[in-house]
XYZ file of C-alpha atoms in Angstrom:
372
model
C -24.515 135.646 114.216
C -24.217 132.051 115.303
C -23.310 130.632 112.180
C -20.936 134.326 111.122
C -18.889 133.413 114.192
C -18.290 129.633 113.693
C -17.148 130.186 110.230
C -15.443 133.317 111.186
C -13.496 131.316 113.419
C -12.922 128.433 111.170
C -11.497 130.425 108.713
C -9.293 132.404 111.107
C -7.848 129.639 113.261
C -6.538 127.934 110.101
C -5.169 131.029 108.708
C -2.904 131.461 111.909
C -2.205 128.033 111.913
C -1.220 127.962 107.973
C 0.444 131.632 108.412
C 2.418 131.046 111.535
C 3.935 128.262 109.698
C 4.688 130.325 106.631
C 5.806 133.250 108.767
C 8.380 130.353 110.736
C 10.078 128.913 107.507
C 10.824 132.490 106.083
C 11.749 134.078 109.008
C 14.339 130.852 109.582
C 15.729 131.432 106.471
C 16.532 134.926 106.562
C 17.380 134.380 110.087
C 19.813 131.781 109.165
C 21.296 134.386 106.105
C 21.698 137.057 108.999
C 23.400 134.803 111.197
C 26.211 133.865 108.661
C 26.837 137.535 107.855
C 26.996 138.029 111.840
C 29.346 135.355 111.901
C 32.042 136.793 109.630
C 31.734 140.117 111.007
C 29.956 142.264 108.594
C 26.776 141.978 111.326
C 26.940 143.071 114.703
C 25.119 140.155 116.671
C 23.035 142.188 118.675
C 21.516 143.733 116.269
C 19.940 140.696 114.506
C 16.585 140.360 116.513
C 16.006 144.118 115.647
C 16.800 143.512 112.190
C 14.339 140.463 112.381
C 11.172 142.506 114.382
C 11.560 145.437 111.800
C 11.312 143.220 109.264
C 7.993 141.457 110.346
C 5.741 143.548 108.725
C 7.049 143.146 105.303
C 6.697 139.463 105.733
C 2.994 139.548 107.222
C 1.884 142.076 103.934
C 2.536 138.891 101.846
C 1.476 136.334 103.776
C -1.686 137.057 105.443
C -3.502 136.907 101.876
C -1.944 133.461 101.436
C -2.828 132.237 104.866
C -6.399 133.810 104.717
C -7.120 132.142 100.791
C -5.665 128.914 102.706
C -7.874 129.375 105.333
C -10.514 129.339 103.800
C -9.954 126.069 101.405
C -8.794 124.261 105.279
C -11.804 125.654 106.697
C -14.726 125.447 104.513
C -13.352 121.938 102.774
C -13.475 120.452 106.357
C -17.110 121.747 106.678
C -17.955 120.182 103.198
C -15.752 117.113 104.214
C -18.257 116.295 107.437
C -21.757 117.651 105.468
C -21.699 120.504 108.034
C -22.199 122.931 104.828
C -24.633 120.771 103.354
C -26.804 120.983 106.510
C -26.219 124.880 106.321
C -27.638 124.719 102.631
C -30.493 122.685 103.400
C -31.088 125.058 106.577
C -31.293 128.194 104.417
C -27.725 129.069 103.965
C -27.642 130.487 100.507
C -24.036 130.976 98.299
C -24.993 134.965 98.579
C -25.543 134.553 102.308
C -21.776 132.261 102.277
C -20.154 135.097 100.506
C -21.631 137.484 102.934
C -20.533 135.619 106.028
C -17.072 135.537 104.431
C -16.457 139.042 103.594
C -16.223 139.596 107.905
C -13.093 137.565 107.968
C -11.471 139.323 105.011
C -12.417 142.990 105.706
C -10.748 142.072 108.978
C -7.868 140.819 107.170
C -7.647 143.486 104.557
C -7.473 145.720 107.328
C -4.702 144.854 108.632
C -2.704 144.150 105.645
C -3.331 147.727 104.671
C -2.429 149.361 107.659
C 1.351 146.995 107.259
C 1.824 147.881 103.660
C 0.985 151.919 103.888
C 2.080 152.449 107.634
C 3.889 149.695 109.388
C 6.211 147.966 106.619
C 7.502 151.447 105.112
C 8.782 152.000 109.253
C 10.089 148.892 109.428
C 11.952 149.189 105.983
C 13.282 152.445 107.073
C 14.627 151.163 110.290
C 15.959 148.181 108.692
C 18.205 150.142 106.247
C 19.470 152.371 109.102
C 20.595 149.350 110.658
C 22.697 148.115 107.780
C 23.738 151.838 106.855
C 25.203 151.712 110.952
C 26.752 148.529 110.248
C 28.586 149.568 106.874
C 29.846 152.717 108.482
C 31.618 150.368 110.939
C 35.017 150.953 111.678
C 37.573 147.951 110.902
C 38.675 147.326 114.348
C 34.752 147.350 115.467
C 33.782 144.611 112.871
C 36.733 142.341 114.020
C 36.097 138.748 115.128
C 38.252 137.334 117.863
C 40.209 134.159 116.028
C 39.772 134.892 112.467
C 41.623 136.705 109.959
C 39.469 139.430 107.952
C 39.853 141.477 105.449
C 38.106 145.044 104.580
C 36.243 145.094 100.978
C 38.048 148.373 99.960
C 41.606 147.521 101.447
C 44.417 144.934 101.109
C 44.784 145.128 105.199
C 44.387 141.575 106.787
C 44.015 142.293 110.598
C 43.871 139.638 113.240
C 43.303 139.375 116.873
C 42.902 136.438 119.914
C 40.331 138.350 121.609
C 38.436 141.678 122.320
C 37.071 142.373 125.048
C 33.522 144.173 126.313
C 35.953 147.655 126.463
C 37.037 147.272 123.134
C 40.433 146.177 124.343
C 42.076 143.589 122.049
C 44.954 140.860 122.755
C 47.647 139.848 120.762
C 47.284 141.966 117.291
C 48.169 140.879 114.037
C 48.299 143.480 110.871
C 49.300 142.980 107.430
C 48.778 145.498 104.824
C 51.163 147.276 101.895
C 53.507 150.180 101.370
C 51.333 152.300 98.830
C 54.307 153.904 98.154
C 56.901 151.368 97.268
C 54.551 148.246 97.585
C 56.545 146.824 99.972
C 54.935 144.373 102.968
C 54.292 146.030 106.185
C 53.485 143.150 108.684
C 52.834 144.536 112.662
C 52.385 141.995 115.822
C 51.441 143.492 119.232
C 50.925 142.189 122.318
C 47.985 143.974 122.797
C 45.722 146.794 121.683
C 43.595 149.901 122.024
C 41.545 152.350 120.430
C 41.974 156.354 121.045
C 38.960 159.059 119.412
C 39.728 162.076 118.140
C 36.636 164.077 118.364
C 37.651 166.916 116.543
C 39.072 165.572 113.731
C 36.108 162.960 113.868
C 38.965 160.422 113.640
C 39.948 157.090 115.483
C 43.187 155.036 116.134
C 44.120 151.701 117.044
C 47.180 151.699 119.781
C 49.626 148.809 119.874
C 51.757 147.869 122.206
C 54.943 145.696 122.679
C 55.307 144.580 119.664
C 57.744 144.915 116.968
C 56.743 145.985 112.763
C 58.459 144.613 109.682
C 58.419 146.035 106.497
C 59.937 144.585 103.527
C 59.371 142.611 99.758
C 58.885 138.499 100.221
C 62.007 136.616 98.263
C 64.285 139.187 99.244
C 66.554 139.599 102.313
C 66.137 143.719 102.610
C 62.998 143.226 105.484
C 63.449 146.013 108.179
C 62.324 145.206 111.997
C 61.475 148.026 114.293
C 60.197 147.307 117.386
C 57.863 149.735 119.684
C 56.449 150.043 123.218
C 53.307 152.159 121.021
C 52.368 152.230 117.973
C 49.368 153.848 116.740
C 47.304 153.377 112.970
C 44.457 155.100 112.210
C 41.134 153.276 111.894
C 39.226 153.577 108.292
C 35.795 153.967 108.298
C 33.955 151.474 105.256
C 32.904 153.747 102.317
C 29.095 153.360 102.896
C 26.403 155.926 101.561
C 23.093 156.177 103.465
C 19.863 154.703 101.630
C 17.307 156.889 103.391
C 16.180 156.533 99.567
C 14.687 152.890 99.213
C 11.253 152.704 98.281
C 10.278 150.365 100.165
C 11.234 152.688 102.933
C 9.528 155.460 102.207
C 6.395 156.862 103.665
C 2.613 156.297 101.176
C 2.666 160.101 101.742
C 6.093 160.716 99.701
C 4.838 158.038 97.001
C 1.581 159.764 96.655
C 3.677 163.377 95.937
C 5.494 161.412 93.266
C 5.048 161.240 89.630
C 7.937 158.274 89.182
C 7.169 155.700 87.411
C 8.726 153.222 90.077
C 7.057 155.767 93.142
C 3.696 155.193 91.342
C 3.676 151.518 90.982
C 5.275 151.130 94.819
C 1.808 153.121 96.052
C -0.672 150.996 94.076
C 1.352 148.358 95.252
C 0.784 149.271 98.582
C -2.822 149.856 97.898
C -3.827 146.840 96.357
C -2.031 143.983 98.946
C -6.037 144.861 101.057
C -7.765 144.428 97.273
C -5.828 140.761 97.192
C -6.733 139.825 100.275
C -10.581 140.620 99.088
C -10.044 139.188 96.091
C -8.646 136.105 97.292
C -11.429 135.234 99.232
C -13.910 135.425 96.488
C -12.317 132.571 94.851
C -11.139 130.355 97.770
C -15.196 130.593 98.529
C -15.980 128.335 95.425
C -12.489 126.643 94.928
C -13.413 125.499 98.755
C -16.138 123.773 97.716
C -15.265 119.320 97.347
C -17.074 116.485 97.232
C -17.170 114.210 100.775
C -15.627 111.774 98.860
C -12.895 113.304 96.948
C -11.182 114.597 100.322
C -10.455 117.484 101.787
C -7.507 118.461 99.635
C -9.171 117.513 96.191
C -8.819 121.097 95.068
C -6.038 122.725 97.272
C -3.098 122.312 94.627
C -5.137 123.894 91.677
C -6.299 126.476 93.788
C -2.705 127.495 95.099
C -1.756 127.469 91.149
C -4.606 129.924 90.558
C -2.992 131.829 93.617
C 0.257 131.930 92.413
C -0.920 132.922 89.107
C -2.546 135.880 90.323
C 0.482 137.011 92.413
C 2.979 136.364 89.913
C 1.073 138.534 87.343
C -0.021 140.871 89.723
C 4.693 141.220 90.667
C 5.454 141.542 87.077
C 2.802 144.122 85.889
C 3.573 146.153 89.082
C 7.305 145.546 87.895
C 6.402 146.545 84.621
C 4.607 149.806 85.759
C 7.717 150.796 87.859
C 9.726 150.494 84.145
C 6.987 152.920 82.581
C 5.919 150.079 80.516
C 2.192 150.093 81.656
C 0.244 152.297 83.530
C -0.868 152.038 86.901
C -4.170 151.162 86.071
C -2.990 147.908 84.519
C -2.090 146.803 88.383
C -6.247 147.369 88.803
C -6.445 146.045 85.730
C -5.225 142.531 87.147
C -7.660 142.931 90.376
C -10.375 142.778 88.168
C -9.737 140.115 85.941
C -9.223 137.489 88.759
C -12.475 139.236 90.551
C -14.506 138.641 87.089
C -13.102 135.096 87.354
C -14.008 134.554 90.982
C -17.560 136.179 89.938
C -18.024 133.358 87.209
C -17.184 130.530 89.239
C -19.396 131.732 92.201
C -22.606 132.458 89.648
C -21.843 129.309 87.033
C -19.975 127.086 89.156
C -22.762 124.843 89.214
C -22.888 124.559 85.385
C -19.213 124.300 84.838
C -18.911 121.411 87.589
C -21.790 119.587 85.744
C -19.699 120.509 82.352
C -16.643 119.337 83.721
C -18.817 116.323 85.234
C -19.988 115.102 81.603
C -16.562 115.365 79.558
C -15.079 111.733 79.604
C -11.759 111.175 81.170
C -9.682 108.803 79.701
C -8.997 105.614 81.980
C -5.797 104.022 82.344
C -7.274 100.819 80.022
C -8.480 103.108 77.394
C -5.029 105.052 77.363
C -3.326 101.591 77.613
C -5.028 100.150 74.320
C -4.397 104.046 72.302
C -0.987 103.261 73.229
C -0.286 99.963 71.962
């Protein structure tokens, strides 16, 4: 139990390390995509942290495996690096007994991702669209930005204000929009502004006052001026239609009901993020495995190729399943071809690294004189 725990803990101290870093630079980026939607007004600022926590899970399904197969190439190379494995070897500690020791940290692991991918991320998904479904079904006038002209995606109405405050009150008002009748410019300054509900009618209006409207066609001298002490405009609603229908964001026990093609490969998606993180660890066990004097990151790049492999199959089979191309099994199909290959390197990794070993690698003199 000794020996379990050290390793245990080797392994998951540099999977935080290498997934809290991971988890960082994705979450700044998405942050940072939020932020300039927030900024123009199709985001509501406050709701951007939610937006971000809800989120989380989806991010952690993905890269947990990564930061566990990591770990394990940080951790174990280290141990190999300073002969602490080789004492372990010479003590007793057999590659069976290794792979036993290292199934702990990725059961625990597996876990986890499991309960995110079937449970937590579909919530957080779900959650996530009702935010943006809120924020499309904005009104105009709630979506404004004090000091910048905007414009609605399904409407030729430019609206503008100085300021808005916590009440919803807004300053000096500036409106520009067309006649659909006669196409002729309507253009409406205020020196201030507020909003009045209709409950009934489920309806809202924006109330100006002091301000004058003109109405007329640029290039010619036919503009009309009317000025008002109020003037009210109804407030449109965006056209938005609610996407309680995502996959992503809905529950394993809906998928599992289903007989779509693209509800079918979600689930075994789902299913098999715990297989990858088992997976994974079979072949970060060997690929972990260096020579003191090659260094401690002899091995990490074509081990994150083999991982990237793996996960870019495993995304365009499940891809392909969702099209009707394939079958589910072919997702399981992947698992086990990657396991078979993590098998062979664990039982004949001694004979291919003795292969590999004997094969003659060209030195730079011998390519030198080929060349010339």
């Amino acid at each position: 139990m000794i020996v379990f725990r050290y390793l245990a803990r080797e392994v998951l101290l540099s999977m935080l390390a290498v997934s809290s870093v991971l988890l960082f630079i994705i979450m700044s980026g998405r942050f940072v995509r939020y932020l300039s939607k927030a900024a123009v007004g199709e985001l509501d600022p406050s709701v951007l942290f939610s937006i971000m926590l809800y989120r989380l899970p989806g991010f952690l399904e993905l890269i947990l495996p990564l930061g566990l197969f990591l770990g394990f190439l940080l951790g174990y190379g280290r141990l190999y690096l300073e002969s602490e494995m080789t004492v372990l070897e010479a003590c007793g500690m057999s590659r069976r007994r290794l792979i036993g020791f290292s199934m702990g940290p990725a059961l625990f692991v597996a876990v986890i991702v499991g309960l995110l991918a079937t449970v937590v991320s579909p919530y957080g998904a779900s959650e996530t669209n009702k935010i943006f479904d809120d924020q499309e079904s904005r009104s105009e006038l709630e979506s404004l930005v004090p000091g910048r002209f905007q414009r609605q995606s399904n409407s030729a109405r430019v609206t503008y204000t100085d300021s808005v405050s916590k009440n919803g009150l807004l300053g000096m008002t500036f409106i520009a929009d067309r006649n659909k009748t006669n196409d002729r410019v309507r253009i409406t300054l205020a020196e201030s502004g507020d909003t009045l509900t209709d409950t009934e009618r489920d309806q809202r209006f924006v109330i100006l006052a002091n301000g004058y409207r003109y109405e007329g066609l640029p290039g010619l001298g036919d503009f009309v001026e009317l000025g008002f002490a109020k003037y009210g405009s109804e407030i449109a609603r965006k056209n938005s239609e609610i996407r309680y229908d995502h996959i992503e964001a809905l529950p394993t026990s809906t998928l599992w009901q289903s007989d779509k093609p693209k509800y079918r490969a979600q689930l075994n998606w789902r299913l098999s993020l715990p297989v990858l993180a088992i997976v994974v660890t079979l072949l970060a066990v060997p690929l972990s495995r260096v020579n003191p004097r090659q260094g401690r990151f002899a091995r990490l790049v074509p081990s994150i190729i083999i991982y990237l492999t793996y996960i870019s199959i495993l995304s365009s089979v499940t891809s392909s399943v969702g099209e009707g191309v394939y079958s589910p099994l072919a997702i399981w199909v992947v698992h086990l071809i990657f396991a078979g290959f993590a098998f062979n390197m664990i039982v004949f990794g001694a004979f291919w690294s003795r292969l590999y070993n004997q094969i003659p690698m060209p030195t730079l003199s011998m390519l030198w004189k080929k060349s010339s």
